[in-house]
PDB file of C-alpha atoms in Angstrom:
ATOM      1  CA  ASP R   1       0.020   0.065  -0.009  1.00  0.00           C
ATOM      2  CA  TYR R   2       1.196   3.442  -0.885  1.00  0.00           C
ATOM      3  CA  SER R   3       0.393   6.767   0.632  1.00  0.00           C
ATOM      4  CA  LYS R   4       1.655   9.008  -2.100  1.00  0.00           C
ATOM      5  CA  LEU R   5       3.620   9.245  -5.481  1.00  0.00           C
ATOM      6  CA  ARG R   6       5.912  12.073  -6.428  1.00  0.00           C
ATOM      7  CA  MET R   7       6.576  12.645 -10.080  1.00  0.00           C
ATOM      8  CA  ASN R   8       9.366  14.917 -11.247  1.00  0.00           C
ATOM      9  CA  VAL R   9       8.887  16.529 -14.682  1.00  0.00           C
ATOM     10  CA  ASN R  10      11.244  18.608 -16.839  1.00  0.00           C
ATOM     11  CA  LYS R  11       9.410  21.920 -17.262  1.00  0.00           C
ATOM     12  CA  ALA R  12      10.934  22.612 -20.636  1.00  0.00           C
ATOM     13  CA  THR R  13      10.424  19.296 -22.300  1.00  0.00           C
ATOM     14  CA  LYS R  14       7.571  17.961 -20.083  1.00  0.00           C
ATOM     15  CA  ASP R  15       9.375  14.619 -19.913  1.00  0.00           C
ATOM     16  CA  VAL R  16       9.096  12.563 -16.660  1.00  0.00           C
ATOM     17  CA  ILE R  17      12.477  12.563 -14.929  1.00  0.00           C
ATOM     18  CA  SER R  18      11.632  10.256 -11.929  1.00  0.00           C
ATOM     19  CA  VAL R  19       8.753   8.867  -9.843  1.00  0.00           C
ATOM     20  CA  GLU R  20       9.071   8.268  -6.202  1.00  0.00           C
ATOM     21  CA  ALA R  21       6.573   6.076  -4.320  1.00  0.00           C
ATOM     22  CA  PHE R  22       6.043   6.344  -0.589  1.00  0.00           C
ATOM     23  CA  ALA R  23       4.775   3.195   1.185  1.00  0.00           C
ATOM     24  CA  LYS R  24       2.681   3.258   4.289  1.00  0.00           C
ATOM     25  CA  ASP R  25       5.282   1.206   6.156  1.00  0.00           C
ATOM     26  CA  GLY R  26       7.827   4.020   5.575  1.00  0.00           C
ATOM     27  CA  SER R  27       9.635   2.481   2.648  1.00  0.00           C
ATOM     28  CA  ARG R  28      10.548   4.679  -0.427  1.00  0.00           C
ATOM     29  CA  TYR R  29      10.971   3.431  -4.049  1.00  0.00           C
ATOM     30  CA  LYS R  30      12.534   5.722  -6.698  1.00  0.00           C
ATOM     31  CA  LEU R  31      12.395   5.074 -10.466  1.00  0.00           C
ATOM     32  CA  SER R  32      14.771   7.290 -12.383  1.00  0.00           C
ATOM     33  CA  ILE R  33      14.343   7.709 -16.208  1.00  0.00           C
ATOM     34  CA  ASP R  34      17.690   8.487 -17.840  1.00  0.00           C
ATOM     35  CA  ASN R  35      16.657   7.927 -21.470  1.00  0.00           C
ATOM     36  CA  LEU R  36      13.147   8.355 -22.919  1.00  0.00           C
ATOM     37  CA  SER R  37      12.236   7.444 -26.530  1.00  0.00           C
ATOM     38  CA  PRO R  38       8.665   8.601 -27.204  1.00  0.00           C
ATOM     39  CA  ASN R  39       6.485   7.206 -30.016  1.00  0.00           C
ATOM     40  CA  LYS R  40       8.733   4.224 -30.579  1.00  0.00           C
ATOM     41  CA  SER R  41       7.267   1.509 -32.760  1.00  0.00           C
ATOM     42  CA  PHE R  42       7.233  -2.206 -31.725  1.00  0.00           C
ATOM     43  CA  ALA R  43       6.401  -5.354 -33.588  1.00  0.00           C
ATOM     44  CA  ALA R  44       2.868  -6.688 -32.949  1.00  0.00           C
ATOM     45  CA  GLY R  45       3.974  -9.518 -30.699  1.00  0.00           C
ATOM     46  CA  HIS R  46       6.636  -7.666 -28.791  1.00  0.00           C
ATOM     47  CA  PHE R  47       4.901  -7.628 -25.436  1.00  0.00           C
ATOM     48  CA  THR R  48       3.239 -11.040 -25.805  1.00  0.00           C
ATOM     49  CA  PHE R  49       4.496 -13.703 -23.358  1.00  0.00           C
ATOM     50  CA  ASN R  50       5.098 -17.105 -24.940  1.00  0.00           C
ATOM     51  CA  LYS R  51       5.297 -20.083 -22.508  1.00  0.00           C
ATOM     52  CA  ALA R  52       7.154 -22.069 -25.209  1.00  0.00           C
ATOM     53  CA  ASP R  53      10.121 -19.804 -24.679  1.00  0.00           C
ATOM     54  CA  TYR R  54      10.654 -21.031 -21.145  1.00  0.00           C
ATOM     55  CA  PRO R  55      10.620 -24.927 -21.235  1.00  0.00           C
ATOM     56  CA  GLY R  56      10.957 -26.430 -17.750  1.00  0.00           C
ATOM     57  CA  TYR R  57       9.681 -23.332 -15.910  1.00  0.00           C
ATOM     58  CA  TYR R  58       6.481 -23.124 -13.789  1.00  0.00           C
ATOM     59  CA  ILE R  59       4.386 -20.277 -15.136  1.00  0.00           C
ATOM     60  CA  GLU R  60       1.706 -18.936 -12.846  1.00  0.00           C
ATOM     61  CA  ASP R  61      -0.867 -16.700 -14.562  1.00  0.00           C
ATOM     62  CA  LEU R  62      -2.085 -14.184 -11.981  1.00  0.00           C
ATOM     63  CA  ARG R  63      -4.597 -12.302 -14.284  1.00  0.00           C
ATOM     64  CA  GLU R  64      -7.629 -14.157 -12.783  1.00  0.00           C
TER      65      GLU R  64
END
């Protein structure tokens, strides 16, 4: 559970520089973005997970 998120944005370019998450237990997590490539094209199946690529691994589908 998180209490808040802080997003840092470059005023000139409006690019996201970093995102910091504050957890309710006091933990903090920071994601820094060093290189951003907007409007990049990907092949149709680029983000499709294929179980056949991981023989011998147990795959648990958590979407349900």
